[in-house]
Amino acid sequence: MNNSVEIKNLDLEFGSVKVLQNLNLEIGKGEFLVLLGSSGCGKSTLLNCIAGLLDVTAGQIHINGNNVTWSEPSERGIGMVFQSYALYPQMTVEGNLSFGLKNAKLPKTEIAQRIKRASEVLQIEPLLKRKPAALSGGQRQRVAIGRALVRDVDVFLFDEPLSNLDAKLRADLRVEIKRLHQNLENTMIYVTHDQIEAMTLADRIAIMRGGQIMQLGTPDEIYGQPINKYVAGFIGSPSMNFLDGRIKGREFEFGDLSIPMTGYNFVNGSPTDSETTLGIRPEHVVTGELVGNAPFQTDVTVGLIEPTGSDTLVDCELAGTPFRVRMDGQAKVSVGETLRIGLNPSRASLFDKQTELRL
Amino acid sequence: MSNGRPSQLFRNKSAKIAAIPMIVTALFVFVGGTAWTVVYSFTKSGLLPRLKWVGLDQYERLWSTNRWLVSIENLIIYGLCMLVLVFVIGFILAALIDQKIRFENTVRTIILYPYALSFVVTGLVWQWILNPDFGIQSIVQGLGWESFAFDPLYNADIAIFGVLIAGLWQGSGLVMVLMLAGLRGVDQEVWKAARIDGIPAWKTYIFIVIPMMRPVFITTLVLVVTGIVKIYDLIVAQTGGGPGVSTEVPAKYVYDMMFRANNLGQGFAASTMMLLTVALVVIPWAILEFGGSKNRG
C-alpha cells in the first residue's frame, strides 16, 4: 500500500457531456504529480473530484488506502490551494489560518503551534496580524499555502496556484513550492497549463486531453519520448518541428530528402512502408562545428531571426515545410544566409500519420 | 503653487461648467427649500406662508398632538420590523436562489415583480386580500373553518402589521435581487476553500460571505431606510390612516397639515422633525463611514 492517492475508473458527466472518461491514476507517497493540459482538458475537474468538490458519476477515489469517493472534502485528509487564493478577506492572516481548525474544535495550544510552524516554514510571521487586502499577490498565495499546511494533511492539491502572479514572482514561488515539497515530503498534485512549471516541479507529469490522460511519465520521458504527436507538440517551447513524409525501411523520405533513421529506437520494430511524421525539436538541430558529427546534414536558407538573448531562433524552410532551428545566442547569423544544419535521428520522434502514435 | 502649478479651481474646466446647473439646482431646491421650511416652521403660517414669528409654538403643539405621537410610534414599529424582516427574507430568498436552481430567471422575476407595482396598487390589493368580507378570512371560512379570524386592517392594535405585510411583499424582491448580486460577487473558490476547511454552509454565510458583502448591505440599507421614512402612498391606498389614527405615519401627517388642514406652519414643523430624525441617524453613520477613510489613506 504505497500509493497515496488512487483513482479507479473515474467517470464524470455533466448531463450528456463526458468530462472525464474511465480515468485511472496512481500517485505514490511523497510524489509530486503535475496535471498538465490546455484549458478545458479536465485537469481542474479531476482535481476538484479528488478534493470532493465535485460528485463523480462512476469510479472510486482512494486516499491513503481509504475509499473517500463519497466523503466530505474536509474528511479526506487534503489541503487545497486555489488560483484566486480564496482567502477570507475580512479575517487577518492568523484568522485565515485558524478558522478551519477552530471550527474543528482543536485545542488552542495545538492551533497556535500549527500556525507558528506553518508561518515559519512560509516566512509569513510578520504578516499574521494583517488582512489579505494589505498583502501582495505572492504573500497572499503564501498564506493560502499556509492554510493548507496547518491542516496537517498528507495530500496537497494545487489548482493553478501561480497563474495570477507576474512572471518574476511566479518563478520565485515555483522554487519555494519545490523546496516546500522537498522539506515536507507530502504528496502534491498540481494543476497547471504552464509547461515550464510542470517540467521544473514534477516527479511525474500527466498530460491530459479531452478528459483522458494522454501520457503519464517523468518530465524526461515526456520531453524525450512523447507518446503521440499531441504531447510532442504541447511540450517544448518553441514547439517541435513536424515533417510529413514516408518511412521506407530505415530511411525517412521527405520531399527530395532522405534521412537515415539509424539509431532511432522504434517502439514496435521498424515499419516497412507507411505515411509518417518526423518530429524534431528546434534545440536538437545542430549548427556550426557540431554538424560534422550529425548522421544527416543539409543546407537551409535563413528566413527570419528571433533573438531572445540566451539563444537565437532561426526560421527557415526544409523542402518546403516551415522549420525552426535554435542556435546559441552568441552565434552570428543573418537573413538570406545559407546555414548548414545537422539532425540526429536518435533524438527525433516518428509518429504514424493516421493514428499520430509514436512509432 | 509658486512653481507655476495651475490653480485647482480652474482644472477640468469643462466638467465643472457642466456640473453647474445641477449644483445650482441642488443648492436652490434642496438646501434652499430645506432652510426655507425650517425658517417658516417658526411662524404662524396658515393657508399661505407668513413671516409672523411664534417661536417654538408649532413644535409644542406638534408634540402634544396624539395623532403625531401615534405616527411616530407607527413609524418606529413599521421601520424596525420592516428593516429586520426585509433583510432576513430578502437574504434567505437570495441564498436559496443561489443554489443553482432551475428556472432561476423565472423565479427571480416573480419575486421581484411586486416591486414594479406602485404602492397604490400594492395597497389596494392588500386592502382587498385582508378584507374580512371577501379576502383571506372569507375564503378560509368558506372552506369550513367558521371561527377563523384574520382582519388586521380592522383592528386598531395590529393594523400597522397589515401594512407591514404589504410593504414586505413589495420590498423583499428588491432586497433579494441586490443580495443575489452580492452573493454572485463572492468568488466560488472561497466557497470551495470553506468546504475543504470543513466549515458548514451557515457558518460560511455568517462569518465569510456576509462580511464580504458589506458594500451591498450598506446600499440596500440606505434604499430600505429611505423607503421606510418616506412611506405615505401605501398607507393612503391601503388604510387611509385608519381605523381611527392607528396607521398614521409622519409623512401623511405633514401632507394632511399642509394641504388639507391649511396649517403650513404645523406641516413645516413636522417635516423639520422628520429631517432632524433622519439627520440624527445619517450624520454619525456618515462620519464613521467616510470620515475615517482619510486617516486610512
XYZ file of C-alpha atoms in Angstrom:
656
model
C 0.000 0.000 0.000
C 2.477 2.596 -1.127
C 0.058 4.724 -3.054
C -1.115 7.946 -1.516
C -3.901 8.605 -3.986
C -5.545 6.059 -6.264
C -8.149 6.887 -8.870
C -10.010 3.944 -10.326
C -12.146 4.032 -13.485
C -13.299 7.561 -12.770
C -16.137 8.961 -14.891
C -17.645 12.396 -14.624
C -20.542 13.605 -16.728
C -22.328 16.932 -16.732
C -25.625 15.975 -18.334
C -24.608 14.439 -21.646
C -21.108 15.942 -21.633
C -18.425 13.471 -20.608
C -15.761 15.491 -18.847
C -13.683 12.603 -17.510
C -13.729 9.145 -19.054
C -12.566 5.935 -17.396
C -9.618 7.634 -15.769
C -7.068 5.639 -13.787
C -4.204 7.182 -11.865
C -1.959 6.062 -9.025
C 0.101 8.569 -7.131
C 2.830 7.355 -4.799
C 3.548 8.640 -1.289
C 5.551 11.846 -1.379
C 5.252 12.127 -5.134
C 4.850 15.459 -6.911
C 2.418 14.867 -9.754
C 1.548 17.613 -12.221
C -1.635 17.505 -14.270
C -0.829 19.427 -17.423
C -3.054 20.333 -20.335
C -4.635 23.179 -22.228
C -7.811 24.749 -20.852
C -10.891 22.531 -20.971
C -8.920 19.283 -20.848
C -10.450 18.291 -17.494
C -7.373 18.753 -15.302
C -9.030 21.141 -12.814
C -12.144 18.987 -12.886
C -10.086 15.942 -11.932
C -8.507 17.881 -9.062
C -11.936 19.010 -7.851
C -13.065 15.369 -7.919
C -10.079 14.336 -5.808
C -10.875 17.193 -3.400
C -14.503 16.130 -3.217
C -15.821 19.427 -4.545
C -17.483 17.624 -7.447
C -19.503 14.413 -7.193
C -18.226 11.750 -9.560
C -20.543 9.812 -11.867
C -18.746 6.484 -11.559
C -15.487 5.071 -10.237
C -13.619 5.347 -6.975
C -11.103 7.620 -5.308
C -8.839 6.269 -2.568
C -6.658 8.480 -0.405
C -4.177 6.792 1.941
C -5.917 3.496 1.407
C -9.376 4.771 2.378
C -12.194 4.903 -0.119
C -13.166 8.574 0.037
C -15.313 8.672 -3.092
C -18.314 9.935 -1.134
C -16.589 11.635 1.810
C -16.837 15.333 2.572
C -13.832 17.377 1.349
C -12.801 18.164 4.928
C -12.670 14.462 5.852
C -10.392 13.374 3.023
C -7.110 14.457 4.509
C -6.345 17.030 1.854
C -5.392 20.680 1.721
C -6.044 22.798 -1.344
C -4.604 25.994 -2.789
C -6.583 27.957 -5.364
C -5.689 30.208 -8.273
C -7.518 33.223 -6.810
C -6.044 32.474 -3.344
C -9.634 32.316 -1.956
C -8.614 33.860 1.356
C -11.336 35.037 3.728
C -10.983 38.803 3.178
C -12.496 40.007 6.452
C -10.133 37.955 8.614
C -6.481 38.539 9.423
C -3.877 36.122 8.128
C -3.945 34.401 11.523
C -7.743 34.197 11.334
C -7.490 32.657 7.884
C -5.095 30.007 9.110
C -7.021 29.207 12.277
C -10.664 29.386 11.158
C -10.891 25.825 9.908
C -9.006 24.477 12.943
C -11.200 26.387 15.411
C -14.209 25.037 13.613
C -12.843 21.513 14.011
C -12.626 22.282 17.787
C -8.877 21.739 18.080
C -7.276 22.814 21.372
C -5.957 26.384 21.383
C -2.351 25.410 22.072
C -2.399 22.973 19.161
C -3.760 25.663 16.834
C -1.120 28.157 17.955
C 1.599 25.572 17.438
C 0.481 24.686 13.937
C 0.185 28.336 12.919
C 3.653 29.010 14.307
C 5.137 26.136 12.380
C 3.379 26.994 9.095
C 4.247 30.674 9.303
C 7.896 29.804 9.976
C 8.056 27.468 7.006
C 6.458 30.046 4.707
C 8.077 33.099 6.319
C 4.800 34.900 6.871
C 5.262 35.553 10.617
C 5.370 39.376 10.236
C 2.084 39.267 8.290
C -0.043 37.355 10.802
C -1.966 40.396 12.051
C -2.628 41.838 8.587
C -5.671 41.398 6.399
C -5.388 39.854 2.919
C -6.111 43.231 1.255
C -2.852 44.561 2.711
C -0.766 41.759 1.172
C 0.855 41.403 -2.240
C -0.158 38.589 -4.582
C 2.829 36.451 -3.644
C 2.195 36.931 0.077
C -1.473 36.057 -0.365
C -0.620 32.850 -2.141
C 1.835 32.009 0.626
C -0.955 32.471 3.177
C -3.192 30.246 1.061
C -0.486 27.572 1.096
C -0.257 28.102 4.863
C -3.959 27.419 5.216
C -3.411 24.056 3.554
C -0.290 23.453 5.659
C -1.960 23.930 9.075
C -4.459 21.224 8.229
C -1.592 18.784 8.776
C -2.600 16.546 5.896
C -0.698 14.172 3.641
C -2.007 15.332 0.290
C -1.804 18.859 -1.089
C -3.803 19.911 -4.108
C -2.790 22.978 -6.106
C -5.188 24.443 -8.678
C -3.075 26.692 -10.919
C -1.702 28.476 -7.857
C 0.728 30.726 -9.714
C -1.398 31.812 -12.676
C -2.452 35.108 -11.074
C 1.120 36.207 -10.365
C 3.520 38.139 -12.570
C 6.353 36.296 -14.291
C 9.094 37.040 -11.768
C 7.013 36.171 -8.690
C 5.854 33.046 -10.436
C 9.426 31.884 -10.893
C 10.260 32.705 -7.235
C 7.242 30.980 -5.776
C 7.762 27.989 -8.043
C 11.134 27.443 -6.422
C 9.564 27.824 -2.983
C 6.918 25.224 -3.720
C 9.620 22.828 -4.873
C 11.624 23.494 -1.687
C 8.474 23.032 0.386
C 7.913 19.663 -1.230
C 11.495 18.615 -0.550
C 11.171 19.588 3.126
C 7.701 18.217 3.833
C 7.780 15.163 1.599
C 3.989 15.320 1.228
C 2.128 14.091 -1.786
C 1.335 17.009 -4.042
C -0.998 17.151 -7.017
C -0.532 20.267 -9.025
C -2.679 21.509 -11.904
C -1.200 23.908 -14.419
C -1.240 24.860 -18.068
C 2.324 26.150 -17.845
C 4.757 23.522 -19.150
C 7.756 25.183 -17.507
C 6.063 24.812 -14.096
C 5.245 21.225 -14.928
C 8.758 20.337 -16.079
C 10.522 22.012 -13.150
C 8.252 20.813 -10.339
C 7.068 17.366 -11.287
C 8.289 13.929 -10.358
C 5.788 12.727 -12.915
C 3.629 14.656 -15.372
C 0.206 13.573 -16.579
C -0.654 15.218 -19.884
C -4.417 15.461 -20.214
C -6.637 15.980 -23.218
C -10.397 15.553 -23.616
C -10.861 14.097 -20.138
C -8.217 11.421 -20.571
C -4.585 11.090 -19.628
C -2.547 11.011 -22.843
C 0.785 10.271 -21.268
C 1.995 9.754 -17.738
C 5.713 9.860 -17.155
C 8.726 11.673 -15.791
C 9.471 15.086 -17.330
C 12.368 13.425 -19.151
C 10.168 10.761 -20.759
C 7.507 13.278 -21.707
C 10.082 15.539 -23.321
C 12.262 12.853 -24.874
C 9.780 10.161 -25.909
C 6.383 11.785 -26.364
C 3.782 9.060 -26.837
C 1.924 10.873 -29.616
C 2.022 13.919 -31.806
C -0.209 15.982 -29.471
C 2.104 15.539 -26.487
C 5.132 16.196 -28.700
C 3.672 19.485 -29.921
C 2.392 20.525 -26.500
C 5.650 20.121 -24.610
C 8.634 22.229 -25.526
C 8.952 25.870 -26.423
C 9.479 26.704 -29.232
C 7.409 23.743 -30.297
C 8.615 20.708 -32.220
C 9.074 20.790 -35.995
C 6.895 18.280 -37.827
C 7.802 16.957 -41.281
C 5.245 14.836 -43.146
C 6.805 12.097 -45.268
C 7.153 8.319 -45.679
C 9.242 5.752 -43.905
C 10.837 3.229 -46.209
C 12.939 0.632 -44.494
C 15.405 2.618 -42.397
C 15.000 5.815 -44.391
C 12.609 8.685 -43.807
C 11.770 10.168 -47.178
C 10.658 13.724 -47.203
C 10.372 15.720 -50.408
C 13.692 15.154 -52.169
C 15.459 14.467 -48.873
C 16.152 11.079 -47.368
C 17.017 10.926 -43.695
C 18.606 7.708 -42.377
C 16.884 6.607 -39.190
C 19.764 4.515 -37.885
C 19.991 4.860 -34.101
C 16.258 5.531 -33.690
C 14.531 3.276 -31.150
C 11.328 2.044 -32.741
C 8.584 1.092 -30.285
C 7.462 -1.999 -32.237
C 10.261 -2.589 -34.694
C 10.604 -0.524 -37.853
C 7.588 -0.394 -40.177
C 8.262 -1.166 -43.800
C 6.418 1.486 -45.763
C 3.943 3.934 -44.263
C 2.962 7.577 -44.104
C 4.889 9.057 -41.210
C 5.510 12.360 -39.448
C 9.002 13.122 -38.235
C 9.231 15.397 -35.215
C 12.421 17.145 -34.263
C 12.834 19.828 -31.605
C 14.470 23.109 -32.675
C 17.044 22.666 -29.907
C 18.071 19.256 -31.269
C 19.090 20.630 -34.640
C 22.833 21.238 -34.587
C 24.696 24.008 -36.363
C 28.298 25.177 -36.736
C 31.131 22.786 -35.902
C 28.808 20.123 -34.476
C 27.232 19.485 -37.898
C 30.183 17.329 -38.868
C 29.177 14.596 -36.405
C 25.486 14.505 -37.383
C 24.267 11.484 -39.420
C 22.174 13.751 -41.635
C 23.249 17.128 -42.931
C 21.647 19.675 -45.255
C 21.648 23.371 -46.153
C 18.813 25.803 -45.422
C 18.289 29.483 -46.169
C 17.736 31.717 -43.149
C 14.309 33.356 -43.482
C 13.757 35.089 -40.153
C 15.743 35.576 -36.962
C 14.274 35.830 -33.453
C 16.982 36.673 -30.941
C 15.942 36.030 -27.311
C 19.274 36.765 -25.669
C 20.238 33.345 -24.412
C 19.547 31.783 -27.783
C 18.521 32.770 -31.277
C 15.670 31.160 -33.176
C 16.062 30.827 -36.915
C 13.009 30.294 -39.118
C 13.742 28.581 -42.397
C 12.258 26.037 -44.804
C 13.190 22.411 -45.194
C 11.956 21.052 -48.517
C 9.018 23.473 -48.500
C 7.968 22.927 -44.854
C 8.490 25.642 -42.202
C 11.336 24.603 -39.927
C 12.806 26.207 -36.824
C 16.327 25.895 -35.556
C 17.608 27.049 -32.176
C 21.115 28.447 -32.181
C 23.301 29.802 -29.453
C 22.614 33.455 -28.600
C 26.203 34.341 -29.493
C 26.050 32.780 -32.973
C 26.372 35.203 -35.863
C 23.689 34.662 -38.464
C 21.911 36.948 -40.937
C 18.799 36.754 -43.086
C 19.319 35.188 -46.527
C 22.480 33.397 -45.441
C 22.843 29.682 -46.143
C 23.058 27.657 -42.953
C 24.425 24.128 -42.668
C 22.338 22.110 -40.210
C 22.577 18.570 -38.873
C 19.930 16.200 -37.490
C 20.442 13.254 -35.170
C 17.671 10.663 -35.685
C 18.180 9.191 -32.216
C 16.835 12.425 -30.699
C 13.911 12.707 -33.139
C 10.422 11.213 -32.871
C 8.435 9.369 -35.505
C 4.641 9.321 -35.477
C 2.181 7.384 -37.591
C 0.390 9.875 -39.809
C -3.053 8.331 -39.263
C -3.048 7.412 -35.570
C -0.486 10.064 -34.548
C 1.048 7.469 -32.216
C 4.766 7.129 -31.685
C 6.469 4.543 -33.867
C 1.772 76.938 -6.125
C 4.908 79.033 -6.520
C 6.329 76.788 -9.243
C 3.526 77.733 -11.602
C 1.195 74.829 -10.877
C -2.256 75.819 -12.204
C -4.864 76.678 -9.619
C -7.031 73.736 -8.554
C -10.127 75.895 -9.146
C -9.574 76.090 -12.906
C -8.645 72.469 -13.566
C -11.112 70.325 -15.519
C -12.972 73.458 -16.550
C -15.484 71.834 -18.898
C -16.505 69.258 -16.296
C -17.057 71.959 -13.733
C -19.114 74.104 -16.124
C -21.246 71.060 -16.974
C -21.898 70.427 -13.293
C -23.001 73.997 -12.545
C -26.731 73.567 -13.408
C -27.010 70.543 -11.128
C -25.090 72.273 -8.358
C -27.377 75.310 -8.613
C -30.472 73.094 -8.596
C -29.234 71.146 -5.613
C -28.331 74.270 -3.682
C -31.518 76.157 -4.578
C -34.089 73.370 -4.354
C -32.712 71.043 -1.690
C -30.638 73.240 0.596
C -32.674 76.399 -0.052
C -36.007 74.618 0.242
C -34.920 72.903 3.439
C -33.740 76.153 5.005
C -36.928 77.916 3.965
C -39.045 75.169 5.526
C -37.098 75.260 8.767
C -37.427 79.063 8.956
C -41.178 79.049 8.307
C -41.698 76.288 10.892
C -41.205 79.028 13.492
C -44.064 81.124 12.059
C -47.819 81.109 12.291
C -48.291 80.292 8.584
C -51.744 79.023 7.724
C -53.049 78.701 4.173
C -50.144 80.825 2.912
C -46.646 81.302 4.338
C -46.432 84.413 6.532
C -43.424 85.600 8.471
C -45.261 86.001 11.760
C -42.951 84.532 14.396
C -44.391 82.332 17.105
C -41.184 80.787 18.375
C -41.478 77.097 19.246
C -45.288 77.123 19.440
C -45.693 74.887 16.398
C -43.349 72.295 17.916
C -45.065 72.371 21.296
C -48.388 71.808 19.581
C -46.911 69.046 17.410
C -45.563 67.047 20.333
C -48.837 67.377 22.254
C -50.903 66.093 19.310
C -51.909 62.460 19.768
C -52.012 61.837 16.025
C -48.345 62.859 15.628
C -47.263 60.694 18.556
C -49.104 57.707 17.049
C -47.451 58.459 13.693
C -44.002 58.386 15.243
C -44.782 55.196 17.142
C -46.082 53.574 13.939
C -43.004 54.617 12.016
C -40.757 53.053 14.652
C -42.728 49.782 14.733
C -43.066 49.594 10.963
C -39.482 50.693 10.412
C -37.825 48.220 12.778
C -39.970 45.262 11.680
C -39.553 46.155 8.011
C -35.805 46.617 8.313
C -35.204 43.301 10.063
C -37.716 41.206 8.128
C -36.977 42.572 4.673
C -33.275 41.804 5.144
C -33.916 38.336 6.555
C -36.487 37.401 3.900
C -34.532 39.017 1.060
C -31.286 37.319 2.047
C -32.843 33.907 2.546
C -34.585 34.123 -0.825
C -31.321 35.165 -2.466
C -29.384 32.366 -0.755
C -31.998 29.841 -1.909
C -31.937 31.110 -5.491
C -28.123 30.990 -5.427
C -28.213 27.171 -5.056
C -28.019 26.775 -8.861
C -31.754 26.125 -9.182
C -33.639 25.578 -12.391
C -35.760 28.372 -13.913
C -33.820 30.894 -11.881
C -34.783 33.776 -14.157
C -38.477 32.968 -13.833
C -38.394 32.676 -10.055
C -36.361 35.868 -9.764
C -38.815 37.752 -11.953
C -41.809 36.516 -9.966
C -40.249 37.590 -6.671
C -39.112 40.949 -8.000
C -42.402 41.643 -9.782
C -44.254 43.288 -6.861
C -41.530 45.941 -6.826
C -42.630 47.015 -10.302
C -46.092 47.872 -8.970
C -46.801 51.283 -7.488
C -47.511 51.457 -3.774
C -51.091 52.498 -4.573
C -51.704 49.207 -6.390
C -49.983 47.192 -3.652
C -52.017 48.992 -1.005
C -55.304 48.340 -2.786
C -54.500 44.690 -3.497
C -53.620 44.011 0.126
C -56.592 46.001 1.332
C -58.773 43.539 -0.600
C -56.786 40.450 0.421
C -57.057 41.420 4.075
C -60.727 42.425 3.818
C -62.724 40.064 6.065
C -65.731 40.006 3.750
C -64.036 38.796 0.554
C -60.332 38.262 1.392
C -58.370 35.522 3.111
C -60.743 35.371 6.081
C -63.850 34.735 3.981
C -62.041 32.142 1.833
C -60.798 30.170 4.855
C -64.222 30.436 6.482
C -65.789 29.281 3.224
C -63.579 26.172 3.384
C -65.286 25.254 6.646
C -63.206 26.858 9.387
C -66.028 29.073 10.616
C -64.235 30.617 13.588
C -61.167 31.700 11.582
C -60.477 35.400 12.042
C -57.786 37.338 10.192
C -58.644 41.006 9.731
C -55.622 43.053 10.835
C -56.780 46.158 8.976
C -59.947 46.332 11.111
C -58.186 46.013 14.450
C -56.580 49.283 15.576
C -53.986 47.452 17.699
C -52.448 45.475 14.841
C -53.497 47.446 11.729
C -49.907 48.641 11.190
C -48.822 44.997 10.792
C -51.351 44.630 7.983
C -49.492 47.473 6.271
C -46.191 45.775 7.097
C -47.258 42.625 5.224
C -47.940 44.670 2.095
C -44.665 46.549 2.497
C -42.703 43.304 2.843
C -44.455 41.763 -0.144
C -43.386 44.693 -2.264
C -39.913 45.322 -0.832
C -38.438 41.825 -0.394
C -37.887 41.346 -4.129
C -35.574 44.324 -4.429
C -33.548 43.265 -1.402
C -33.348 39.746 -2.821
C -32.029 40.979 -6.167
C -29.401 43.173 -4.528
C -28.345 40.371 -2.172
C -28.214 37.923 -5.061
C -25.920 40.277 -6.951
C -23.769 40.448 -3.828
C -23.690 36.668 -3.438
C -22.730 36.253 -7.084
C -19.850 38.630 -6.500
C -18.334 36.220 -3.982
C -15.592 34.128 -5.575
C -16.703 30.491 -5.948
C -13.248 29.416 -4.824
C -13.921 30.950 -1.389
C -16.830 28.531 -1.052
C -14.580 25.667 -2.110
C -11.908 26.724 0.371
C -14.500 26.806 3.158
C -15.686 23.315 2.233
C -12.118 21.999 2.353
C -11.748 23.663 5.767
C -14.884 21.797 6.821
C -16.930 24.890 7.606
C -20.694 24.287 7.445
C -22.668 26.375 4.928
C -24.471 28.524 7.522
C -21.170 29.425 9.164
C -19.665 30.259 5.797
C -22.558 32.644 5.152
C -22.333 34.351 8.532
C -18.568 34.589 9.031
C -17.248 34.810 5.477
C -19.813 35.648 2.821
C -21.921 38.267 4.612
C -18.854 40.229 5.804
C -17.632 40.189 2.179
C -20.983 41.670 1.112
C -20.732 44.736 3.342
C -20.958 47.289 0.472
C -24.110 45.631 -0.853
C -25.626 45.642 2.631
C -24.948 49.356 3.021
C -26.510 50.197 -0.344
C -29.552 48.100 0.498
C -29.804 49.639 3.965
C -29.889 53.158 2.503
C -32.588 52.185 -0.008
C -34.722 50.405 2.589
C -34.418 53.129 5.233
C -35.332 55.941 2.834
C -38.278 53.841 1.704
C -39.414 53.462 5.318
C -39.094 57.134 6.274
C -40.986 58.391 3.243
C -43.815 55.814 3.453
C -47.011 57.592 2.513
C -48.783 56.241 -0.561
C -49.077 52.690 0.775
C -50.910 53.970 3.857
C -53.194 56.240 1.840
C -54.154 53.427 -0.543
C -54.453 50.624 1.993
C -55.927 52.131 5.177
C -56.176 55.893 4.745
C -54.528 56.106 8.170
C -57.342 54.206 9.851
C -59.007 52.695 11.660
C -59.048 55.969 13.596
C -55.456 57.211 13.557
C -53.971 53.747 14.131
C -51.905 53.601 10.924
C -50.952 57.261 10.591
C -47.337 57.983 9.617
C -45.296 61.233 9.786
C -45.227 61.863 6.023
C -49.019 61.637 5.921
C -49.288 63.996 8.887
C -47.146 66.558 7.041
C -49.177 66.272 3.862
C -52.508 66.495 5.648
C -51.448 69.514 7.696
C -50.067 71.416 4.727
C -52.702 70.756 2.099
C -55.864 69.702 3.953
C -55.823 71.483 7.292
C -54.321 74.602 5.703
C -51.800 74.764 8.518
C -48.456 75.224 6.771
C -46.591 76.095 9.966
C -47.573 72.821 11.619
C -46.651 70.845 8.480
C -43.265 72.571 8.332
C -42.619 71.809 11.981
C -43.468 68.139 11.439
C -41.247 67.864 8.349
C -38.411 69.587 10.213
C -38.737 66.944 12.922
C -38.536 64.225 10.233
C -35.401 65.833 8.816
C -33.896 66.026 12.280
C -34.592 62.343 12.935
C -33.005 61.262 9.661
C -30.026 63.553 10.273
C -29.518 62.069 13.739
C -29.167 58.649 12.139
C -27.291 59.557 8.965
C -24.692 62.046 10.202
C -22.991 59.821 12.815
C -23.014 56.955 10.321
C -21.531 59.142 7.553
C -18.771 60.320 9.889
C -17.960 56.742 10.809
C -18.095 55.534 7.228
C -16.355 58.317 5.336
C -14.599 60.404 7.994
C -12.179 57.634 8.860
C -11.211 56.923 5.270
C -8.832 59.909 5.147
C -6.842 58.506 8.047
C -6.703 55.112 6.419
C -5.281 56.805 3.316
